[in-house]
Amino acid sequence: MPRYKLTIEYDGAPYCGWQRQKTDLSVQEVIETAVEGFSGEAATLFGAGRTDAGVHASGQVAHLDLQRDWEPDVVRDALNAHLRDAPTAILGVERVPDDFDARFSARKRHYLYRIFNRRAPPALLAGRVWWVSKPLDVDAMHAAARRLVGTHDFDTFRSAHCQAKNPIRTLEQLDVVRGPDEEIHIHAMAQSFLHNQIRSFAGSLKLVGEGRWSEADLVAALEARDRKRCGPVAPPDGLYLTRIEYGTAPKRTLPPYPG
């Protein structure tokens, strides 16, 4: 039974998130419906990251098994034909070994958070960025963000509904830089993330950028290991799953919310 790796792009605004739900429309359901539409098979799609409602992706990865040995380009084009009315696109399809798992084989997950920092609200980017009208100090935000890099107990920066048993994670990258035009970009990378971790980072770093928190305040919030010490959670609009890296390192068990 051939296994296929899919690289996927989607606008998360109309979806309840990646994972199939009983009542609301998910990215997983839309693609699984497209698979059945072209192949006649009720295949299950397994994603690398279970993005929340409203979160976007430019490099989500998933895998599925099909009975028939289709050419990868045929799978890509057939799925996109069935997805033409959905804000979802299959960027690429590859045949992969049977032991490839989109989630458990992943070594690094890359996310981007986009802040639109100007007085006037976004007309063209509404729903795709977090609009912050007050000027932000990017250098202060970046300096504070660097204090979160490394292995820490991130209990402060995860959702109260996070299902992970262990809040300790190794954050390999957290950079705050000037993006194009009036944007500020937060780049984050780790093998796995806690539920709402990046949006919690973004909300707390905004307080630093506004001058309401100092670098020391952010560190104190981290060390408190208390959700009540977190800044406001940033909206999902600005968050993108941009890339998944795979390698040959030994696999390990990941929590229910890898991203």
PDB file of C-alpha atoms in Angstrom:
ATOM      1  CA  MET A   1       0.000   0.000   0.000  1.00  0.00           C
ATOM      2  CA  PRO A   2       1.801   3.178  -1.160  1.00  0.00           C
ATOM      3  CA  ARG A   3       2.335   5.952   1.366  1.00  0.00           C
ATOM      4  CA  TYR A   4       2.303   9.584   0.239  1.00  0.00           C
ATOM      5  CA  LYS A   5       3.691  12.709   1.864  1.00  0.00           C
ATOM      6  CA  LEU A   6       1.686  15.871   1.164  1.00  0.00           C
ATOM      7  CA  THR A   7       2.937  19.440   1.597  1.00  0.00           C
ATOM      8  CA  ILE A   8      -0.045  21.702   2.175  1.00  0.00           C
ATOM      9  CA  GLU A   9      -0.910  25.400   2.202  1.00  0.00           C
ATOM     10  CA  TYR A  10      -4.128  26.768   3.671  1.00  0.00           C
ATOM     11  CA  ASP A  11      -5.899  29.832   4.963  1.00  0.00           C
ATOM     12  CA  GLY A  12      -7.095  28.773   8.406  1.00  0.00           C
ATOM     13  CA  ALA A  13      -9.805  31.439   8.746  1.00  0.00           C
ATOM     14  CA  PRO A  14     -12.817  29.323   7.665  1.00  0.00           C
ATOM     15  CA  TYR A  15     -11.706  26.164   9.473  1.00  0.00           C
ATOM     16  CA  CYS A  16     -12.100  24.922  13.044  1.00  0.00           C
ATOM     17  CA  GLY A  17      -8.462  23.856  12.862  1.00  0.00           C
ATOM     18  CA  TRP A  18      -6.533  20.990  11.332  1.00  0.00           C
ATOM     19  CA  GLN A  19      -8.201  18.080  13.092  1.00  0.00           C
ATOM     20  CA  ARG A  20     -11.532  16.633  11.990  1.00  0.00           C
ATOM     21  CA  GLN A  21     -14.444  17.639  14.258  1.00  0.00           C
ATOM     22  CA  LYS A  22     -17.979  16.326  14.542  1.00  0.00           C
ATOM     23  CA  THR A  23     -19.700  19.632  13.801  1.00  0.00           C
ATOM     24  CA  ASP A  24     -17.324  22.161  12.215  1.00  0.00           C
ATOM     25  CA  LEU A  25     -15.286  21.970   9.022  1.00  0.00           C
ATOM     26  CA  SER A  26     -11.576  21.166   9.399  1.00  0.00           C
ATOM     27  CA  VAL A  27      -8.621  21.138   7.011  1.00  0.00           C
ATOM     28  CA  GLN A  28      -8.239  17.393   7.514  1.00  0.00           C
ATOM     29  CA  GLU A  29     -11.856  16.746   6.543  1.00  0.00           C
ATOM     30  CA  VAL A  30     -11.675  18.904   3.416  1.00  0.00           C
ATOM     31  CA  ILE A  31      -8.602  17.068   2.128  1.00  0.00           C
ATOM     32  CA  GLU A  32      -9.903  13.613   3.067  1.00  0.00           C
ATOM     33  CA  THR A  33     -13.100  14.429   1.161  1.00  0.00           C
ATOM     34  CA  ALA A  34     -10.991  15.437  -1.843  1.00  0.00           C
ATOM     35  CA  VAL A  35      -9.044  12.161  -1.604  1.00  0.00           C
ATOM     36  CA  GLU A  36     -12.243  10.149  -1.664  1.00  0.00           C
ATOM     37  CA  GLY A  37     -13.544  12.277  -4.517  1.00  0.00           C
ATOM     38  CA  PHE A  38     -10.703  11.400  -6.864  1.00  0.00           C
ATOM     39  CA  SER A  39      -9.730   7.919  -5.652  1.00  0.00           C
ATOM     40  CA  GLY A  40     -12.935   6.489  -4.177  1.00  0.00           C
ATOM     41  CA  GLU A  41     -10.989   5.618  -0.998  1.00  0.00           C
ATOM     42  CA  ALA A  42     -11.915   6.768   2.506  1.00  0.00           C
ATOM     43  CA  ALA A  43      -8.299   7.365   3.542  1.00  0.00           C
ATOM     44  CA  THR A  44      -7.178   8.951   6.811  1.00  0.00           C
ATOM     45  CA  LEU A  45      -4.811  11.913   6.680  1.00  0.00           C
ATOM     46  CA  PHE A  46      -2.188  12.280   9.435  1.00  0.00           C
ATOM     47  CA  GLY A  47      -0.767  15.775   9.942  1.00  0.00           C
ATOM     48  CA  ALA A  48       2.525  16.977  11.378  1.00  0.00           C
ATOM     49  CA  GLY A  49       0.888  19.737  13.418  1.00  0.00           C
ATOM     50  CA  ARG A  50      -2.655  20.135  14.707  1.00  0.00           C
ATOM     51  CA  THR A  51      -3.090  23.846  14.046  1.00  0.00           C
ATOM     52  CA  ASP A  52      -5.919  25.627  15.867  1.00  0.00           C
ATOM     53  CA  ALA A  53      -8.911  27.428  14.402  1.00  0.00           C
ATOM     54  CA  GLY A  54      -7.802  30.424  12.351  1.00  0.00           C
ATOM     55  CA  VAL A  55      -4.132  29.386  12.166  1.00  0.00           C
ATOM     56  CA  HIS A  56      -2.653  29.263   8.667  1.00  0.00           C
ATOM     57  CA  ALA A  57      -0.042  27.058   7.000  1.00  0.00           C
ATOM     58  CA  SER A  58       2.383  27.521   4.131  1.00  0.00           C
ATOM     59  CA  GLY A  59       4.219  24.259   4.781  1.00  0.00           C
ATOM     60  CA  GLN A  60       2.019  21.813   6.682  1.00  0.00           C
ATOM     61  CA  VAL A  61       2.925  18.166   6.054  1.00  0.00           C
ATOM     62  CA  ALA A  62       0.669  15.122   6.195  1.00  0.00           C
ATOM     63  CA  HIS A  63       0.775  11.520   5.066  1.00  0.00           C
ATOM     64  CA  LEU A  64      -1.805   9.000   3.901  1.00  0.00           C
ATOM     65  CA  ASP A  65      -1.924   5.491   2.464  1.00  0.00           C
ATOM     66  CA  LEU A  66      -3.784   4.605  -0.740  1.00  0.00           C
ATOM     67  CA  GLN A  67      -4.621   1.220  -2.224  1.00  0.00           C
ATOM     68  CA  ARG A  68      -3.686   2.190  -5.754  1.00  0.00           C
ATOM     69  CA  ASP A  69      -0.161   3.179  -6.780  1.00  0.00           C
ATOM     70  CA  TRP A  70      -0.826   6.657  -8.188  1.00  0.00           C
ATOM     71  CA  GLU A  71       1.870   8.883  -9.619  1.00  0.00           C
ATOM     72  CA  PRO A  72       2.567  11.692  -7.092  1.00  0.00           C
ATOM     73  CA  ASP A  73       1.872  14.464  -9.615  1.00  0.00           C
ATOM     74  CA  VAL A  74      -1.495  12.876 -10.403  1.00  0.00           C
ATOM     75  CA  VAL A  75      -2.386  12.851  -6.707  1.00  0.00           C
ATOM     76  CA  ARG A  76      -1.378  16.503  -6.348  1.00  0.00           C
ATOM     77  CA  ASP A  77      -3.312  17.705  -9.378  1.00  0.00           C
ATOM     78  CA  ALA A  78      -6.393  15.599  -8.651  1.00  0.00           C
ATOM     79  CA  LEU A  79      -6.572  16.841  -5.068  1.00  0.00           C
ATOM     80  CA  ASN A  80      -6.190  20.460  -6.139  1.00  0.00           C
ATOM     81  CA  ALA A  81      -8.986  19.994  -8.665  1.00  0.00           C
ATOM     82  CA  HIS A  82     -11.289  18.807  -5.870  1.00  0.00           C
ATOM     83  CA  LEU A  83     -10.081  21.599  -3.565  1.00  0.00           C
ATOM     84  CA  ARG A  84     -10.627  24.428  -6.049  1.00  0.00           C
ATOM     85  CA  ASP A  85     -13.448  25.959  -3.973  1.00  0.00           C
ATOM     86  CA  ALA A  86     -11.528  25.691  -0.672  1.00  0.00           C
ATOM     87  CA  PRO A  87      -8.706  27.988   0.549  1.00  0.00           C
ATOM     88  CA  THR A  88      -6.411  24.948   0.569  1.00  0.00           C
ATOM     89  CA  ALA A  89      -3.746  23.789  -1.885  1.00  0.00           C
ATOM     90  CA  ILE A  90      -1.517  20.736  -2.164  1.00  0.00           C
ATOM     91  CA  LEU A  91       1.935  22.115  -2.984  1.00  0.00           C
ATOM     92  CA  GLY A  92       3.630  18.781  -3.498  1.00  0.00           C
ATOM     93  CA  VAL A  93       3.192  15.016  -3.179  1.00  0.00           C
ATOM     94  CA  GLU A  94       5.972  12.445  -2.708  1.00  0.00           C
ATOM     95  CA  ARG A  95       6.073   8.695  -2.248  1.00  0.00           C
ATOM     96  CA  VAL A  96       7.696   7.890   1.091  1.00  0.00           C
ATOM     97  CA  PRO A  97       8.696   4.691   2.943  1.00  0.00           C
ATOM     98  CA  ASP A  98       6.080   2.864   4.994  1.00  0.00           C
ATOM     99  CA  ASP A  99       7.726   3.943   8.251  1.00  0.00           C
ATOM    100  CA  PHE A 100       7.463   7.663   7.457  1.00  0.00           C
ATOM    101  CA  ASP A 101       5.082   9.438   9.832  1.00  0.00           C
ATOM    102  CA  ALA A 102       4.303  13.105   9.225  1.00  0.00           C
ATOM    103  CA  ARG A 103       4.103  13.804  12.952  1.00  0.00           C
ATOM    104  CA  PHE A 104       6.458  11.377  14.676  1.00  0.00           C
ATOM    105  CA  SER A 105       9.205  11.514  12.034  1.00  0.00           C
ATOM    106  CA  ALA A 106       9.388  15.323  12.287  1.00  0.00           C
ATOM    107  CA  ARG A 107      12.600  16.744  13.774  1.00  0.00           C
ATOM    108  CA  LYS A 108      11.897  20.483  13.694  1.00  0.00           C
ATOM    109  CA  ARG A 109       8.784  22.609  13.293  1.00  0.00           C
ATOM    110  CA  HIS A 110       9.028  26.193  12.059  1.00  0.00           C
ATOM    111  CA  TYR A 111       6.382  28.813  12.771  1.00  0.00           C
ATOM    112  CA  LEU A 112       6.010  32.463  11.807  1.00  0.00           C
ATOM    113  CA  TYR A 113       3.916  35.015  13.665  1.00  0.00           C
ATOM    114  CA  ARG A 114       3.086  38.197  11.734  1.00  0.00           C
ATOM    115  CA  ILE A 115       2.303  41.477  13.526  1.00  0.00           C
ATOM    116  CA  PHE A 116       1.022  44.356  11.399  1.00  0.00           C
ATOM    117  CA  ASN A 117       2.318  47.439  13.200  1.00  0.00           C
ATOM    118  CA  ARG A 118       0.823  50.684  11.955  1.00  0.00           C
ATOM    119  CA  ARG A 119      -1.839  53.168  13.014  1.00  0.00           C
ATOM    120  CA  ALA A 120      -4.290  52.301  10.218  1.00  0.00           C
ATOM    121  CA  PRO A 121      -5.868  48.825  10.227  1.00  0.00           C
ATOM    122  CA  PRO A 122      -5.037  46.335   7.453  1.00  0.00           C
ATOM    123  CA  ALA A 123      -7.464  46.299   4.564  1.00  0.00           C
ATOM    124  CA  LEU A 124      -5.732  43.674   2.408  1.00  0.00           C
ATOM    125  CA  LEU A 125      -4.241  41.534   5.186  1.00  0.00           C
ATOM    126  CA  ALA A 126      -7.225  41.373   7.535  1.00  0.00           C
ATOM    127  CA  GLY A 127      -7.440  37.893   9.047  1.00  0.00           C
ATOM    128  CA  ARG A 128      -3.831  37.106   8.116  1.00  0.00           C
ATOM    129  CA  VAL A 129      -1.934  39.312  10.587  1.00  0.00           C
ATOM    130  CA  TRP A 130      -2.324  40.655  14.120  1.00  0.00           C
ATOM    131  CA  TRP A 131      -2.939  44.377  13.887  1.00  0.00           C
ATOM    132  CA  VAL A 132      -1.195  46.359  16.630  1.00  0.00           C
ATOM    133  CA  SER A 133      -1.615  50.117  16.196  1.00  0.00           C
ATOM    134  CA  LYS A 134       0.830  51.267  18.893  1.00  0.00           C
ATOM    135  CA  PRO A 135       4.498  51.397  17.767  1.00  0.00           C
ATOM    136  CA  LEU A 136       6.555  48.451  19.017  1.00  0.00           C
ATOM    137  CA  ASP A 137      10.249  48.353  19.934  1.00  0.00           C
ATOM    138  CA  VAL A 138      11.498  45.424  17.858  1.00  0.00           C
ATOM    139  CA  ASP A 139      14.975  45.425  19.392  1.00  0.00           C
ATOM    140  CA  ALA A 140      13.554  45.165  22.914  1.00  0.00           C
ATOM    141  CA  MET A 141      11.233  42.360  21.810  1.00  0.00           C
ATOM    142  CA  HIS A 142      14.101  40.432  20.218  1.00  0.00           C
ATOM    143  CA  ALA A 143      16.369  40.819  23.245  1.00  0.00           C
ATOM    144  CA  ALA A 144      13.608  39.534  25.516  1.00  0.00           C
ATOM    145  CA  ALA A 145      12.737  36.682  23.150  1.00  0.00           C
ATOM    146  CA  ARG A 146      16.326  35.434  23.287  1.00  0.00           C
ATOM    147  CA  ARG A 147      15.886  34.817  27.016  1.00  0.00           C
ATOM    148  CA  LEU A 148      13.266  32.167  26.237  1.00  0.00           C
ATOM    149  CA  VAL A 149      15.539  30.147  23.938  1.00  0.00           C
ATOM    150  CA  GLY A 150      16.776  26.875  25.431  1.00  0.00           C
ATOM    151  CA  THR A 151      15.266  24.147  27.575  1.00  0.00           C
ATOM    152  CA  HIS A 152      12.711  25.476  30.053  1.00  0.00           C
ATOM    153  CA  ASP A 153       9.514  24.666  31.877  1.00  0.00           C
ATOM    154  CA  PHE A 154       7.083  26.662  29.724  1.00  0.00           C
ATOM    155  CA  ASP A 155       4.022  26.174  31.927  1.00  0.00           C
ATOM    156  CA  THR A 156       3.385  29.935  31.876  1.00  0.00           C
ATOM    157  CA  PHE A 157       3.179  29.963  28.094  1.00  0.00           C
ATOM    158  CA  ARG A 158       0.737  27.150  27.372  1.00  0.00           C
ATOM    159  CA  SER A 159      -3.023  26.884  27.250  1.00  0.00           C
ATOM    160  CA  ALA A 160      -4.871  25.817  30.376  1.00  0.00           C
ATOM    161  CA  HIS A 161      -6.373  23.118  28.119  1.00  0.00           C
ATOM    162  CA  CYS A 162      -2.996  21.809  26.924  1.00  0.00           C
ATOM    163  CA  GLN A 163      -2.991  18.017  27.107  1.00  0.00           C
ATOM    164  CA  ALA A 164       0.799  17.600  27.251  1.00  0.00           C
ATOM    165  CA  LYS A 165       1.910  15.897  30.475  1.00  0.00           C
ATOM    166  CA  ASN A 166       5.289  17.630  30.493  1.00  0.00           C
ATOM    167  CA  PRO A 167       5.667  21.428  30.017  1.00  0.00           C
ATOM    168  CA  ILE A 168       9.421  21.205  29.441  1.00  0.00           C
ATOM    169  CA  ARG A 169      10.440  21.986  25.862  1.00  0.00           C
ATOM    170  CA  THR A 170      13.646  22.945  24.073  1.00  0.00           C
ATOM    171  CA  LEU A 171      13.107  26.119  22.068  1.00  0.00           C
ATOM    172  CA  GLU A 172      15.816  26.332  19.418  1.00  0.00           C
ATOM    173  CA  GLN A 173      14.850  29.673  17.859  1.00  0.00           C
ATOM    174  CA  LEU A 174      12.786  32.692  18.825  1.00  0.00           C
ATOM    175  CA  ASP A 175      13.719  35.775  16.806  1.00  0.00           C
ATOM    176  CA  VAL A 176      11.850  39.052  16.395  1.00  0.00           C
ATOM    177  CA  VAL A 177      12.721  40.964  13.231  1.00  0.00           C
ATOM    178  CA  ARG A 178      11.410  43.670  10.953  1.00  0.00           C
ATOM    179  CA  GLY A 179       9.375  42.185   8.122  1.00  0.00           C
ATOM    180  CA  PRO A 180       8.262  43.831   4.877  1.00  0.00           C
ATOM    181  CA  ASP A 181       6.377  47.134   4.994  1.00  0.00           C
ATOM    182  CA  GLU A 182       4.864  47.619   8.473  1.00  0.00           C
ATOM    183  CA  GLU A 183       5.204  44.016   9.601  1.00  0.00           C
ATOM    184  CA  ILE A 184       7.100  42.541  12.544  1.00  0.00           C
ATOM    185  CA  HIS A 185       7.900  38.833  12.310  1.00  0.00           C
ATOM    186  CA  ILE A 186       8.428  36.363  15.131  1.00  0.00           C
ATOM    187  CA  HIS A 187      10.244  33.212  13.999  1.00  0.00           C
ATOM    188  CA  ALA A 188      10.036  30.150  16.255  1.00  0.00           C
ATOM    189  CA  MET A 189      11.550  26.699  15.837  1.00  0.00           C
ATOM    190  CA  ALA A 190      11.588  23.569  18.001  1.00  0.00           C
ATOM    191  CA  GLN A 191      10.926  19.882  17.688  1.00  0.00           C
ATOM    192  CA  SER A 192       7.579  20.347  19.403  1.00  0.00           C
ATOM    193  CA  PHE A 193       5.492  23.092  20.984  1.00  0.00           C
ATOM    194  CA  LEU A 194       2.869  23.247  23.691  1.00  0.00           C
ATOM    195  CA  HIS A 195      -0.713  24.242  22.921  1.00  0.00           C
ATOM    196  CA  ASN A 196      -0.881  28.034  22.337  1.00  0.00           C
ATOM    197  CA  GLN A 197       2.818  28.405  23.163  1.00  0.00           C
ATOM    198  CA  ILE A 198       3.756  30.645  20.230  1.00  0.00           C
ATOM    199  CA  ARG A 199       0.652  32.821  20.534  1.00  0.00           C
ATOM    200  CA  SER A 200       1.435  33.177  24.253  1.00  0.00           C
ATOM    201  CA  PHE A 201       4.971  34.244  23.373  1.00  0.00           C
ATOM    202  CA  ALA A 202       3.647  36.775  20.854  1.00  0.00           C
ATOM    203  CA  GLY A 203       1.198  38.334  23.320  1.00  0.00           C
ATOM    204  CA  SER A 204       3.838  38.649  26.031  1.00  0.00           C
ATOM    205  CA  LEU A 205       6.465  40.040  23.636  1.00  0.00           C
ATOM    206  CA  LYS A 206       3.965  42.666  22.503  1.00  0.00           C
ATOM    207  CA  LEU A 207       3.910  43.951  26.092  1.00  0.00           C
ATOM    208  CA  VAL A 208       7.702  44.251  25.945  1.00  0.00           C
ATOM    209  CA  GLY A 209       7.488  46.098  22.630  1.00  0.00           C
ATOM    210  CA  GLU A 210       5.002  48.555  24.104  1.00  0.00           C
ATOM    211  CA  GLY A 211       7.252  49.203  27.101  1.00  0.00           C
ATOM    212  CA  ARG A 212       4.709  47.761  29.530  1.00  0.00           C
ATOM    213  CA  TRP A 213       7.006  44.816  30.344  1.00  0.00           C
ATOM    214  CA  SER A 214      10.768  44.747  30.667  1.00  0.00           C
ATOM    215  CA  GLU A 215      13.029  41.880  29.659  1.00  0.00           C
ATOM    216  CA  ALA A 216      13.199  40.997  33.360  1.00  0.00           C
ATOM    217  CA  ASP A 217       9.392  40.865  33.540  1.00  0.00           C
ATOM    218  CA  LEU A 218       9.309  38.289  30.756  1.00  0.00           C
ATOM    219  CA  VAL A 219      11.943  36.157  32.475  1.00  0.00           C
ATOM    220  CA  ALA A 220      10.040  36.424  35.754  1.00  0.00           C
ATOM    221  CA  ALA A 221       6.884  35.234  34.010  1.00  0.00           C
ATOM    222  CA  LEU A 222       8.773  32.253  32.593  1.00  0.00           C
ATOM    223  CA  GLU A 223      10.286  31.354  35.950  1.00  0.00           C
ATOM    224  CA  ALA A 224       6.935  31.657  37.720  1.00  0.00           C
ATOM    225  CA  ARG A 225       5.607  28.631  35.793  1.00  0.00           C
ATOM    226  CA  ASP A 226       2.144  30.107  36.290  1.00  0.00           C
ATOM    227  CA  ARG A 227      -0.350  30.610  33.438  1.00  0.00           C
ATOM    228  CA  LYS A 228      -1.720  33.697  35.175  1.00  0.00           C
ATOM    229  CA  ARG A 229       1.630  35.430  34.645  1.00  0.00           C
ATOM    230  CA  CYS A 230       1.406  35.149  30.845  1.00  0.00           C
ATOM    231  CA  GLY A 231       0.566  38.169  28.747  1.00  0.00           C
ATOM    232  CA  PRO A 232      -2.603  38.158  26.614  1.00  0.00           C
ATOM    233  CA  VAL A 233      -2.674  35.342  24.064  1.00  0.00           C
ATOM    234  CA  ALA A 234      -2.256  36.731  20.550  1.00  0.00           C
ATOM    235  CA  PRO A 235      -5.028  35.955  18.035  1.00  0.00           C
ATOM    236  CA  PRO A 236      -4.620  33.059  15.594  1.00  0.00           C
ATOM    237  CA  ASP A 237      -4.739  35.375  12.551  1.00  0.00           C
ATOM    238  CA  GLY A 238      -0.989  36.008  12.482  1.00  0.00           C
ATOM    239  CA  LEU A 239       0.269  32.455  13.076  1.00  0.00           C
ATOM    240  CA  TYR A 240       1.623  30.272  10.243  1.00  0.00           C
ATOM    241  CA  LEU A 241       3.077  26.770  10.244  1.00  0.00           C
ATOM    242  CA  THR A 242       5.780  27.349   7.640  1.00  0.00           C
ATOM    243  CA  ARG A 243       8.015  24.287   7.483  1.00  0.00           C
ATOM    244  CA  ILE A 244       8.579  20.807   8.883  1.00  0.00           C
ATOM    245  CA  GLU A 245      12.062  19.279   8.870  1.00  0.00           C
ATOM    246  CA  TYR A 246      12.671  15.550   8.749  1.00  0.00           C
ATOM    247  CA  GLY A 247      15.823  13.571   9.440  1.00  0.00           C
ATOM    248  CA  THR A 248      17.204  10.307  10.718  1.00  0.00           C
ATOM    249  CA  ALA A 249      17.440  11.002  14.453  1.00  0.00           C
ATOM    250  CA  PRO A 250      15.718   8.480  16.765  1.00  0.00           C
ATOM    251  CA  LYS A 251      11.989   9.002  17.076  1.00  0.00           C
ATOM    252  CA  ARG A 252      10.433  10.081  20.354  1.00  0.00           C
ATOM    253  CA  THR A 253       6.891  10.391  21.662  1.00  0.00           C
ATOM    254  CA  LEU A 254       5.350  13.831  21.149  1.00  0.00           C
ATOM    255  CA  PRO A 255       2.488  15.490  23.056  1.00  0.00           C
ATOM    256  CA  PRO A 256      -1.038  15.789  21.614  1.00  0.00           C
ATOM    257  CA  TYR A 257      -0.375  19.395  20.464  1.00  0.00           C
ATOM    258  CA  PRO A 258       2.941  19.529  18.587  1.00  0.00           C
ATOM    259  CA  GLY A 259       2.198  23.023  17.303  1.00  0.00           C
TER     260      GLY A 259
END
